[in-house]
Amino acid sequence: MGEVNISGYCDPKFKEVEKVFRDSIISNFELGASFSVELENQTIIDLWGGFCDVDKTRKWERDTIVNVFQYRKQLPLFVWVD
């Protein structure tokens, strides 16, 4: 294996987000990842790709289980500071 594959959906308005996601995996900044955004109960971004292991033998799938971090409560602080 070794070839990076990005899967999922990205609303055309947010193609730059998809590009950043893809670039972060291709550049090895991330080994594998998933990223999902909902806006007003609509999924606008749902991407996944890369690998689950350092040897790059297991692809990151839509249902790959990982630790989840939620930034909902911290987001207003980041916006306020910015």
PDB file of C-alpha atoms in Angstrom:
ATOM      1  CA  MET A   1       0.000   0.000   0.000  1.00  0.00           C
ATOM      2  CA  GLY A   2       1.276   3.490   0.598  1.00  0.00           C
ATOM      3  CA  GLU A   3      -0.907   5.442  -1.834  1.00  0.00           C
ATOM      4  CA  VAL A   4      -2.970   8.094  -0.049  1.00  0.00           C
ATOM      5  CA  ASN A   5      -6.681   7.872  -0.718  1.00  0.00           C
ATOM      6  CA  ILE A   6      -9.142  10.550   0.418  1.00  0.00           C
ATOM      7  CA  SER A   7     -12.820   9.626   0.473  1.00  0.00           C
ATOM      8  CA  GLY A   8     -16.086  11.233   1.460  1.00  0.00           C
ATOM      9  CA  TYR A   9     -18.062  14.344   0.640  1.00  0.00           C
ATOM     10  CA  CYS A  10     -17.238  18.034   0.614  1.00  0.00           C
ATOM     11  CA  ASP A  11     -19.676  20.757  -0.404  1.00  0.00           C
ATOM     12  CA  PRO A  12     -18.184  22.594  -3.404  1.00  0.00           C
ATOM     13  CA  LYS A  13     -18.154  25.843  -1.391  1.00  0.00           C
ATOM     14  CA  PHE A  14     -15.573  24.278   0.929  1.00  0.00           C
ATOM     15  CA  LYS A  15     -13.172  22.674  -1.574  1.00  0.00           C
ATOM     16  CA  GLU A  16     -10.293  24.593   0.016  1.00  0.00           C
ATOM     17  CA  VAL A  17     -10.925  22.668   3.251  1.00  0.00           C
ATOM     18  CA  GLU A  18     -10.733  19.414   1.282  1.00  0.00           C
ATOM     19  CA  LYS A  19      -7.438  20.565  -0.244  1.00  0.00           C
ATOM     20  CA  VAL A  20      -5.954  21.359   3.189  1.00  0.00           C
ATOM     21  CA  PHE A  21      -7.167  17.989   4.506  1.00  0.00           C
ATOM     22  CA  ARG A  22      -5.619  16.152   1.545  1.00  0.00           C
ATOM     23  CA  ASP A  23      -2.355  18.106   1.777  1.00  0.00           C
ATOM     24  CA  SER A  24      -2.005  17.390   5.511  1.00  0.00           C
ATOM     25  CA  ILE A  25      -2.097  13.653   4.828  1.00  0.00           C
ATOM     26  CA  ILE A  26       0.024  13.682   1.661  1.00  0.00           C
ATOM     27  CA  SER A  27       2.710  15.753   3.428  1.00  0.00           C
ATOM     28  CA  ASN A  28       2.709  13.246   6.344  1.00  0.00           C
ATOM     29  CA  PHE A  29       1.629  15.954   8.789  1.00  0.00           C
ATOM     30  CA  GLU A  30      -1.115  13.432   9.598  1.00  0.00           C
ATOM     31  CA  LEU A  31      -0.856   9.687   9.050  1.00  0.00           C
ATOM     32  CA  GLY A  32      -4.622   9.412   8.701  1.00  0.00           C
ATOM     33  CA  ALA A  33      -7.650  11.403   9.731  1.00  0.00           C
ATOM     34  CA  SER A  34     -11.324  12.059   9.418  1.00  0.00           C
ATOM     35  CA  PHE A  35     -13.078  15.412   9.496  1.00  0.00           C
ATOM     36  CA  SER A  36     -16.774  16.155   9.540  1.00  0.00           C
ATOM     37  CA  VAL A  37     -18.737  19.400   9.787  1.00  0.00           C
ATOM     38  CA  GLU A  38     -22.468  19.884  10.111  1.00  0.00           C
ATOM     39  CA  LEU A  39     -24.155  23.234   9.566  1.00  0.00           C
ATOM     40  CA  GLU A  40     -27.837  23.657  10.373  1.00  0.00           C
ATOM     41  CA  ASN A  41     -28.307  19.859  10.534  1.00  0.00           C
ATOM     42  CA  GLN A  42     -26.734  19.368   7.096  1.00  0.00           C
ATOM     43  CA  THR A  43     -23.435  17.583   6.573  1.00  0.00           C
ATOM     44  CA  ILE A  44     -21.276  19.928   4.532  1.00  0.00           C
ATOM     45  CA  ILE A  45     -17.955  18.100   4.978  1.00  0.00           C
ATOM     46  CA  ASP A  46     -17.360  14.414   5.731  1.00  0.00           C
ATOM     47  CA  LEU A  47     -13.846  13.366   4.711  1.00  0.00           C
ATOM     48  CA  TRP A  48     -11.526  10.546   5.703  1.00  0.00           C
ATOM     49  CA  GLY A  49      -8.279   9.141   4.404  1.00  0.00           C
ATOM     50  CA  GLY A  50      -4.729   8.083   5.012  1.00  0.00           C
ATOM     51  CA  PHE A  51      -3.700   5.140   7.152  1.00  0.00           C
ATOM     52  CA  CYS A  52      -4.342   3.708  10.627  1.00  0.00           C
ATOM     53  CA  ASP A  53      -0.845   2.367  11.176  1.00  0.00           C
ATOM     54  CA  VAL A  54       2.722   3.569  10.769  1.00  0.00           C
ATOM     55  CA  ASP A  55       3.516   0.796   8.269  1.00  0.00           C
ATOM     56  CA  LYS A  56       0.693   2.122   6.058  1.00  0.00           C
ATOM     57  CA  THR A  57      -0.908  -1.285   5.660  1.00  0.00           C
ATOM     58  CA  ARG A  58      -4.406  -0.436   6.964  1.00  0.00           C
ATOM     59  CA  LYS A  59      -6.385   2.293   5.235  1.00  0.00           C
ATOM     60  CA  TRP A  60      -8.357   4.778   7.269  1.00  0.00           C
ATOM     61  CA  GLU A  61     -12.017   3.940   6.638  1.00  0.00           C
ATOM     62  CA  ARG A  62     -15.229   5.844   7.234  1.00  0.00           C
ATOM     63  CA  ASP A  63     -15.861   3.820  10.392  1.00  0.00           C
ATOM     64  CA  THR A  64     -12.310   3.813  11.822  1.00  0.00           C
ATOM     65  CA  ILE A  65     -12.562   4.178  15.598  1.00  0.00           C
ATOM     66  CA  VAL A  66     -10.456   6.893  17.249  1.00  0.00           C
ATOM     67  CA  ASN A  67     -10.480   9.188  20.266  1.00  0.00           C
ATOM     68  CA  VAL A  68     -12.913  12.032  19.658  1.00  0.00           C
ATOM     69  CA  PHE A  69     -12.310  15.622  20.685  1.00  0.00           C
ATOM     70  CA  GLN A  70     -15.145  18.116  20.656  1.00  0.00           C
ATOM     71  CA  TYR A  71     -14.392  21.806  20.260  1.00  0.00           C
ATOM     72  CA  ARG A  72     -17.918  23.173  20.515  1.00  0.00           C
ATOM     73  CA  LYS A  73     -17.354  24.716  23.946  1.00  0.00           C
ATOM     74  CA  GLN A  74     -13.908  26.074  23.119  1.00  0.00           C
ATOM     75  CA  LEU A  75     -14.862  27.531  19.727  1.00  0.00           C
ATOM     76  CA  PRO A  76     -16.331  30.810  21.093  1.00  0.00           C
ATOM     77  CA  LEU A  77     -13.094  31.375  23.000  1.00  0.00           C
ATOM     78  CA  PHE A  78     -11.029  30.875  19.830  1.00  0.00           C
ATOM     79  CA  VAL A  79     -13.297  33.232  17.913  1.00  0.00           C
ATOM     80  CA  TRP A  80     -13.197  35.807  20.686  1.00  0.00           C
ATOM     81  CA  VAL A  81      -9.390  35.710  20.909  1.00  0.00           C
ATOM     82  CA  ASP A  82      -8.996  35.951  17.153  1.00  0.00           C
TER      83      ASP A  82
END
